[in-house]
Tab-separated table of C-alpha atoms and ligand atoms in Angstrom:
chain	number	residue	atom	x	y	z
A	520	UNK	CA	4.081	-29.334	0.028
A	521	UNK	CA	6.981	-26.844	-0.477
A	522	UNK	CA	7.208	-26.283	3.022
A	523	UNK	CA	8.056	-29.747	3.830
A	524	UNK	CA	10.302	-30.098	0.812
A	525	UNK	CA	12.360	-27.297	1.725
A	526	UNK	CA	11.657	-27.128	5.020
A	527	UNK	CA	12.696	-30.850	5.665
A	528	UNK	CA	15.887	-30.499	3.776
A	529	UNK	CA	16.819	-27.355	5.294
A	530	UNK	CA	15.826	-28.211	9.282
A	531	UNK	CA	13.102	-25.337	9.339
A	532	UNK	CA	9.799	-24.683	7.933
A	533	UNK	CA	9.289	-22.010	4.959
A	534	UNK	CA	7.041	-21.637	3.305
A	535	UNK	CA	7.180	-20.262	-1.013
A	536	UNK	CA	5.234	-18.017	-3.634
A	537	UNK	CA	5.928	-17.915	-7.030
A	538	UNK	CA	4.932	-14.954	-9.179
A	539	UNK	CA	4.066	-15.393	-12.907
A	540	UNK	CA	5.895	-12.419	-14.124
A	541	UNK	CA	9.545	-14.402	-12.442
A	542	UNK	CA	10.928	-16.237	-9.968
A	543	UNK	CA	9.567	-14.912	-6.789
A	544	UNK	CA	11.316	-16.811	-3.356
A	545	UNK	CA	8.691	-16.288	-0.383
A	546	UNK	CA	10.333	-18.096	1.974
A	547	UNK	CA	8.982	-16.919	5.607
A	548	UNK	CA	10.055	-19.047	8.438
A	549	UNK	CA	9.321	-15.634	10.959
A	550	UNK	CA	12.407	-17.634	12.923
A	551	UNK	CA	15.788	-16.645	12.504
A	552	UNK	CA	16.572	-14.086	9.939
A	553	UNK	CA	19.839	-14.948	8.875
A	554	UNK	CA	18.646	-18.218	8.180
A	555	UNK	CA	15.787	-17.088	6.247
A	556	UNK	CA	19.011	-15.352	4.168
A	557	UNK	CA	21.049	-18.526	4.085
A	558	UNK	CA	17.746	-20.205	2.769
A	559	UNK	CA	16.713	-17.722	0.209
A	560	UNK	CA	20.478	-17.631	-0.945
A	561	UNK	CA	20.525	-21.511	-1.021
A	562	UNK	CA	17.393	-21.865	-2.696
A	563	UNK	CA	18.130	-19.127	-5.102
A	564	UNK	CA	21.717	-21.378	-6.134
A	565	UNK	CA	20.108	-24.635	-6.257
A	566	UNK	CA	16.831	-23.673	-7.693
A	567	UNK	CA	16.257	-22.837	-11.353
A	568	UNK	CA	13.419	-21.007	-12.537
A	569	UNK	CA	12.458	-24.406	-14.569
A	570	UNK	CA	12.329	-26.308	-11.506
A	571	UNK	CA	10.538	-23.687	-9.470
A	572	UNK	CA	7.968	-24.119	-11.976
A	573	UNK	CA	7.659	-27.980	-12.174
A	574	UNK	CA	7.508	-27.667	-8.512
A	575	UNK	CA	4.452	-25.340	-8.807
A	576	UNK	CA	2.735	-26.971	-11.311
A	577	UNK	CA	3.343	-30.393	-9.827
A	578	UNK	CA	2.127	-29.385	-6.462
A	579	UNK	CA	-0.942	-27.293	-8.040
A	580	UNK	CA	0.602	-24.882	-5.558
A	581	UNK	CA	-2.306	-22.148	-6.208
A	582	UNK	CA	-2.528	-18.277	-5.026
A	583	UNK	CA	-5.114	-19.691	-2.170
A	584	UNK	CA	-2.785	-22.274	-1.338
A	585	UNK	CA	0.031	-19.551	-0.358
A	586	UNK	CA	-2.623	-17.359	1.433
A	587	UNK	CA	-4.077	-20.369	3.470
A	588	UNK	CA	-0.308	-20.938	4.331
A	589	UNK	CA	-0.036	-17.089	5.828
A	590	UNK	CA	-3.394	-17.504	7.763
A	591	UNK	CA	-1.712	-20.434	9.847
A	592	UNK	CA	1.897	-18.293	10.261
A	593	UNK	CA	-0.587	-15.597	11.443
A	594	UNK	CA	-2.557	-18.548	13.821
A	595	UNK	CA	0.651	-19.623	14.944
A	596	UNK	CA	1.790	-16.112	15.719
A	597	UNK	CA	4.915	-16.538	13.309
A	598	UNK	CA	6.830	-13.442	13.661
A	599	UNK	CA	6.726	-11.630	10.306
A	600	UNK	CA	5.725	-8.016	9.622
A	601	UNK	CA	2.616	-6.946	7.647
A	602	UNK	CA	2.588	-4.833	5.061
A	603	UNK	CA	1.953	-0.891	4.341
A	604	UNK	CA	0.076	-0.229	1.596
A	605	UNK	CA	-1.228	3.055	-0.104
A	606	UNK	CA	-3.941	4.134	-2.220
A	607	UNK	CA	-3.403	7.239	-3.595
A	608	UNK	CA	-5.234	9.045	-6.717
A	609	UNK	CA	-7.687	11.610	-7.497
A	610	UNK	CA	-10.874	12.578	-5.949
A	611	UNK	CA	-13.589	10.113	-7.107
A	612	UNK	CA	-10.944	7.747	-8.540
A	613	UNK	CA	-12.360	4.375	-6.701
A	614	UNK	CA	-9.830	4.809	-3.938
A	615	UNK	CA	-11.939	4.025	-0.885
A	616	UNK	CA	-14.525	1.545	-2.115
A	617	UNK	CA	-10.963	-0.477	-2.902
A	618	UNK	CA	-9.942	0.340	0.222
A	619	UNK	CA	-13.066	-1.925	1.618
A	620	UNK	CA	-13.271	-4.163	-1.065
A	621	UNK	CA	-9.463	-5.322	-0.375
A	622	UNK	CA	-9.501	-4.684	3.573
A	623	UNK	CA	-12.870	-7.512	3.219
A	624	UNK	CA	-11.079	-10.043	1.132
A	625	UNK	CA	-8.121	-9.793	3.218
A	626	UNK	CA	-10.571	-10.320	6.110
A	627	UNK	CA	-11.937	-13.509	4.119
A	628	UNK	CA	-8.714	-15.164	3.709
A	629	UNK	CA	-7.865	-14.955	7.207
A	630	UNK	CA	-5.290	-12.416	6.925
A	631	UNK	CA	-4.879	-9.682	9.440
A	632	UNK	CA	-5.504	-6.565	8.374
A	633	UNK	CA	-6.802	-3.066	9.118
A	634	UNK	CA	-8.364	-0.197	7.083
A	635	UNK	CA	-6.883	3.295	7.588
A	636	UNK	CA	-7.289	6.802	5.817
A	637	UNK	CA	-5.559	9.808	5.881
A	638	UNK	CA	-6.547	12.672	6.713
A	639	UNK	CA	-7.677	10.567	9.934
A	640	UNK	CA	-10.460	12.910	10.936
A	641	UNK	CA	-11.164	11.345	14.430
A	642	UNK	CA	-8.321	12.625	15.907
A	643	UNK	CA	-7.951	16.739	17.510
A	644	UNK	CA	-5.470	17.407	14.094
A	645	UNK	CA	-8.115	15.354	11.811
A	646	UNK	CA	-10.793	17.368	13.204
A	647	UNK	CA	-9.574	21.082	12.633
A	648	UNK	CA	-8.494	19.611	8.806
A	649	UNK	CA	-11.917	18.565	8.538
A	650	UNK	CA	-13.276	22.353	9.765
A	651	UNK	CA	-11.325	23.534	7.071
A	652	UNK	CA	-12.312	21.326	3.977
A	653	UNK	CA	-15.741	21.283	5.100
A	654	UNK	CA	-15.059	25.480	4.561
A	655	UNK	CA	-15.729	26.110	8.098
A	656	UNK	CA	-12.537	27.423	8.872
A	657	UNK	CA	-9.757	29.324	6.850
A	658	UNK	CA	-6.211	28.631	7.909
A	659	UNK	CA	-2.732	29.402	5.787
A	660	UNK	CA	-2.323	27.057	2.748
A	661	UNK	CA	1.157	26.315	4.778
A	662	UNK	CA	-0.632	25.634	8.424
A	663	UNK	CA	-2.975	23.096	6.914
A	664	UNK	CA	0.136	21.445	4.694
A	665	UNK	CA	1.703	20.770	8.198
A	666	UNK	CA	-1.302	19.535	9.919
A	667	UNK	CA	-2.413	17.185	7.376
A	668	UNK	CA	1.474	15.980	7.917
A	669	UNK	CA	0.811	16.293	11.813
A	670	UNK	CA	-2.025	13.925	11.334
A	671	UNK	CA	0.405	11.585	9.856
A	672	UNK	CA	3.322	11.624	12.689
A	673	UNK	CA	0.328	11.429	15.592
A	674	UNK	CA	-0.120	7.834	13.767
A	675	UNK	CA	3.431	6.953	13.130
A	676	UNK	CA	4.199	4.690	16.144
A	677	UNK	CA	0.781	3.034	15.897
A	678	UNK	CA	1.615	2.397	12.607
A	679	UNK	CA	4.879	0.567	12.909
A	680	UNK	CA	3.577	-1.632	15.875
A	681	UNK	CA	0.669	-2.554	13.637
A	682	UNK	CA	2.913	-3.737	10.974
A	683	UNK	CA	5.885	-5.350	13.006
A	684	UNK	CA	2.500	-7.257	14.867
A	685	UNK	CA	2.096	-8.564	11.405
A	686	UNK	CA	-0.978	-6.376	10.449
A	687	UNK	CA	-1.019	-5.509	6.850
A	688	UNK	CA	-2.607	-1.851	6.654
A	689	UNK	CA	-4.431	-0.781	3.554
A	690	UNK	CA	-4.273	3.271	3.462
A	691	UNK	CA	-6.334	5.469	1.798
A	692	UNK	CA	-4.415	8.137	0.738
A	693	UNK	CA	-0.843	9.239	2.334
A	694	UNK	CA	1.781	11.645	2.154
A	695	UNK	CA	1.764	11.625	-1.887
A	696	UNK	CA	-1.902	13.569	-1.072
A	697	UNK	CA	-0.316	15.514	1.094
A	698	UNK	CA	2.498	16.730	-1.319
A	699	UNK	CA	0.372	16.776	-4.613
A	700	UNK	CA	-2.660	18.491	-2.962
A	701	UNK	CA	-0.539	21.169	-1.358
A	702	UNK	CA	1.888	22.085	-4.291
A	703	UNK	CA	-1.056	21.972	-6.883
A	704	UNK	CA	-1.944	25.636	-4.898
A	705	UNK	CA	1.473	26.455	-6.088
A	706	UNK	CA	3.868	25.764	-2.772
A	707	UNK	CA	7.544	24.655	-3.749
A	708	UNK	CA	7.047	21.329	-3.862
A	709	UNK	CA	10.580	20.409	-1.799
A	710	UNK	CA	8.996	22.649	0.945
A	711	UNK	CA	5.719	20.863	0.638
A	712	UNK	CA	7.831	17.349	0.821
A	713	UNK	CA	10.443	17.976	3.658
A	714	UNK	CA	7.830	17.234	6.411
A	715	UNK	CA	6.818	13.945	5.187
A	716	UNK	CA	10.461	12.607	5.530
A	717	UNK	CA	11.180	10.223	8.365
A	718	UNK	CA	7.355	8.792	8.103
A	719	UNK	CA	7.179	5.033	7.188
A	720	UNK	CA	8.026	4.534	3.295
A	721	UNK	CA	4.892	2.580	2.188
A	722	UNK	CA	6.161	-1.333	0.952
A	723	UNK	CA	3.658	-0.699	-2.262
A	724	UNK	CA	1.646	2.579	-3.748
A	725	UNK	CA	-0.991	1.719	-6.203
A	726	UNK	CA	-2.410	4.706	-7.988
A	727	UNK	CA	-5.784	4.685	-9.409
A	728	UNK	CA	-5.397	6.611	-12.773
A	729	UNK	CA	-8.478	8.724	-13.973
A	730	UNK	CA	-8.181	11.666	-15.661
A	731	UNK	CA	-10.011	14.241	-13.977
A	732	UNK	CA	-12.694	15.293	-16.576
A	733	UNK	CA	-13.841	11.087	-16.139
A	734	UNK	CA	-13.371	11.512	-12.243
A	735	UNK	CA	-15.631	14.644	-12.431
A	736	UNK	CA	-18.285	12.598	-14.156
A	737	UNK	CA	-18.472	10.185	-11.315
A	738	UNK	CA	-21.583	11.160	-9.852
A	739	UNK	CA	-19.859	15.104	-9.438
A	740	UNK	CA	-18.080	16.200	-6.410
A	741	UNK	CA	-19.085	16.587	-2.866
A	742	UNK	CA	-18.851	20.169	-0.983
A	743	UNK	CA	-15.439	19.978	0.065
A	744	UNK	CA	-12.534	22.187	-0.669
A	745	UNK	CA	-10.320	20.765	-3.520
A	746	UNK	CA	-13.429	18.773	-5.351
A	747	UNK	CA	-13.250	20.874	-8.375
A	748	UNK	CA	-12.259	20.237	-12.123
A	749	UNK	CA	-9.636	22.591	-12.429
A	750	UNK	CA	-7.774	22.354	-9.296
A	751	UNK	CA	-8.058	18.346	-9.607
A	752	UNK	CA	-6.177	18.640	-13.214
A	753	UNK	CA	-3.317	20.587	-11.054
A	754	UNK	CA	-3.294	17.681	-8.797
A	755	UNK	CA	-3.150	15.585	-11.029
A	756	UNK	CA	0.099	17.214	-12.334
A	757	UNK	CA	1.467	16.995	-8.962
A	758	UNK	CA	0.783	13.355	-8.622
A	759	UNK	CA	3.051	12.595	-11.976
A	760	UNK	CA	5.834	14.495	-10.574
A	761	UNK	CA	6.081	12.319	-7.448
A	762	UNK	CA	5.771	8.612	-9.614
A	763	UNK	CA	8.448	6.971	-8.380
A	764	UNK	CA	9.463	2.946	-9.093
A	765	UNK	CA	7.303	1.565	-5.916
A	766	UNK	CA	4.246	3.083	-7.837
A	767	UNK	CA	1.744	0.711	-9.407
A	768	UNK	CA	-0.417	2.456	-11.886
A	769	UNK	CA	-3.723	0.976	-12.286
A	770	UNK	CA	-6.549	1.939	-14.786
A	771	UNK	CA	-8.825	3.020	-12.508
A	772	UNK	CA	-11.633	3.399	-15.667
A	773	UNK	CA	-11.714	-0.061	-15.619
A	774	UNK	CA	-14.724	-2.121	-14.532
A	775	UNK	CA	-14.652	-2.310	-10.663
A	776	UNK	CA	-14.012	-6.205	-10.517
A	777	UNK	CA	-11.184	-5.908	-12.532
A	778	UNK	CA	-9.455	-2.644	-10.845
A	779	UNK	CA	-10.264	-5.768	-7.855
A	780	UNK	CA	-8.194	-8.080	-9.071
A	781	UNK	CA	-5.318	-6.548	-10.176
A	782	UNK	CA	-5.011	-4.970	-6.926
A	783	UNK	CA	-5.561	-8.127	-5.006
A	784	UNK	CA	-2.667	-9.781	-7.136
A	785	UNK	CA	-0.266	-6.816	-6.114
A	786	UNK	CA	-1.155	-6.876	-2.286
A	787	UNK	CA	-0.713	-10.752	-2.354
A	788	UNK	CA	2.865	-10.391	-3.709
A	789	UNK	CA	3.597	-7.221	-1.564
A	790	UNK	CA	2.303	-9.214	1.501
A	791	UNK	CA	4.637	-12.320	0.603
A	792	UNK	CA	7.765	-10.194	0.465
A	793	UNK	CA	7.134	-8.605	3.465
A	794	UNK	CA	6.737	-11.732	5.363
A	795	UNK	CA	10.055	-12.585	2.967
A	796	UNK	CA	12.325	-10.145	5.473
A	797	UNK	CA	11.555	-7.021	3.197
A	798	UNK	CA	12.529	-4.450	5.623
A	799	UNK	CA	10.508	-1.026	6.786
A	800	UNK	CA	12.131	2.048	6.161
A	801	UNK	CA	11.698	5.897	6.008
A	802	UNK	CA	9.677	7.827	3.470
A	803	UNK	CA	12.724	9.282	1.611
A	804	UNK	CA	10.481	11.509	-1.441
A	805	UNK	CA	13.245	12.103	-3.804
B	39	LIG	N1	-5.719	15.847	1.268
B	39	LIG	C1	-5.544	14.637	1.834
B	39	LIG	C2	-4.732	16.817	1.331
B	39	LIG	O1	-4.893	17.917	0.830
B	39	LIG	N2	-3.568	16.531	1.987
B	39	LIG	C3	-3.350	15.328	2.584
B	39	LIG	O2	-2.290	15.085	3.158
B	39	LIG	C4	-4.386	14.324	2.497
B	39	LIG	C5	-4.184	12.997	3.132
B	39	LIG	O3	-8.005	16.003	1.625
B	39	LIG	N3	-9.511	16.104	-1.389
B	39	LIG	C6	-6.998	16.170	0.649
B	39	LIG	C7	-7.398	15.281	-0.481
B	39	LIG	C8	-8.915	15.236	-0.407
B	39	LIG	C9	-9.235	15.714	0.989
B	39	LIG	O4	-9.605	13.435	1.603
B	39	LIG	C10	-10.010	14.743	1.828
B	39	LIG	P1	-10.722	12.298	1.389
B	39	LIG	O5	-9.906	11.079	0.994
B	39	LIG	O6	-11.615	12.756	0.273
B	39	LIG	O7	-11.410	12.148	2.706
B	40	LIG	MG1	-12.637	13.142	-1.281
């Protein structure tokens, strides 16, 4: 194995991912982090591409292979961080039953993981947002902007521990709702922003692009505020203006299985760099 190549060589285990689109080191010893520098630097000098490769295809070092390697860091209670990631798109875009579908095969492979929306409508906050959509109460387009943003900050430190406990979290929907929902009713969009700064910055944001005339034909809307054709076009608007680079756009008219699997190839390599020293950091929304 990989591990024991490097590892041996280098006087601590690590373990490596490669990703078909380049060179991808995954080198998570969870021990020193320096050292997991000096390695990735070393291995980075002294490893071509070419090799790296040969390596791979000489080992058979599969996609399974790497995730049975992060079930026994998480068995051995390595320390290495999970990872945050959001799914964010439009009203019946496919958003929650990928949610599940992910959170289970996460589950499979023996990788911890938890399953967490937004707005989180168990909590006092969640519950007055959920009065409102549900119609049952009216409150200022600006009062519910701050709650659903409220909602986020009473989960914050949760959050963090979850992730630095090495708990990937799969998140349906985030602050990019929060900002694209809000400013589609016509709110300045830096106003609508400036509360989510500070929250954690997700590691990977994969948006599941319908347009909204296909997402209304999904078996229609429910009752709630916000589930209607034009609004959902305004959204949709919204959502452009806030692509950034850590956005993965995914066709979410696809057939369901294969939405699956491109997703599942983005979490795997989002998980890997995370447990590769990718640090957390604040939501910035530029
Ligand atoms: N929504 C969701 C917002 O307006 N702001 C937010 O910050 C969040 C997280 O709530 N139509 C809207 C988007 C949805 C609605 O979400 C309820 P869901 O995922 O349908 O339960
Ligand atoms: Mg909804």
């Amino acid at each position: 194995m990989l591990r024991l190549l490097l590892g041996k060589s280098l006087g601590f285990p690590t373990s490596l991912g490669y990703d078909q689109r380049g060179p991808k080191f995954a080198l998570a010893s969870g021990r020193d982090p320096t050292l997991v520098n000096k390695t990735s630097d070393f291995v980075k000098k002294f490893v071509s591409v070419g090799s790296l490769r040969s390596a791979r295809r000489s080992l058979n070092f599969s996609r399974k292979r790497t995730f049975r390697q992060i079930q026994m860091e998480s068995s051995e209670n390595v320390n290495v961080r999970g990872a945050l990631i959001v799914l964010e798109g439009l009203d019946r875009s496919g958003k929650t039953s990928q949610c599940s579908r992910l959170h289970s095969y996460l589950a499979e492979q023996g990788i911890p993981a938890e399953l967490w929306r937004f707005p989180d409508r168990n909590t006092c906050v969640g519950q007055m947002i959920s009065s409102y959509l549900a119609n049952k109460s009216q409150l200022d387009d600006q009062a519910v902007h701050l709650l659903f943003s409220a909602n986020r900050w009473e989960k914050r430190s949760l959050m963090e521990n979850k992730l630095k406990s090495g708990t990937t979290l799969i998140v349906d929907r985030y602050s990019y709702s929060g900002v694209a929902f809000t400013s589609a009713k016509g709110l300045d969009i830096e106003w609508c922003k400036a509360p989510e700064r500070g929250l954690l910055a997700p590691d990977l944001v994969l948006y599941l692009d319908i347009s909204p005339e296909e997402a209304a034909k999904r078996g229609g809307y429910g009752g709630e505020r916000y589930e209607q054709l034009e609004f959902q076009r305004k959204v949709s608007q919204q959502y452009r203006i806030l692509r950034d680079g850590t956005w993965q756009i995914i066709d979410a008219c696809l057939p369901v299985e294969d939405v699956e699997k491109q997703l599942r190839k983005l979490v795997f390599d989002c998980i890997i760099a995370c447990r590769n020293g990718k640090s957390l950091s604040p939501l910035l929304l530029k």
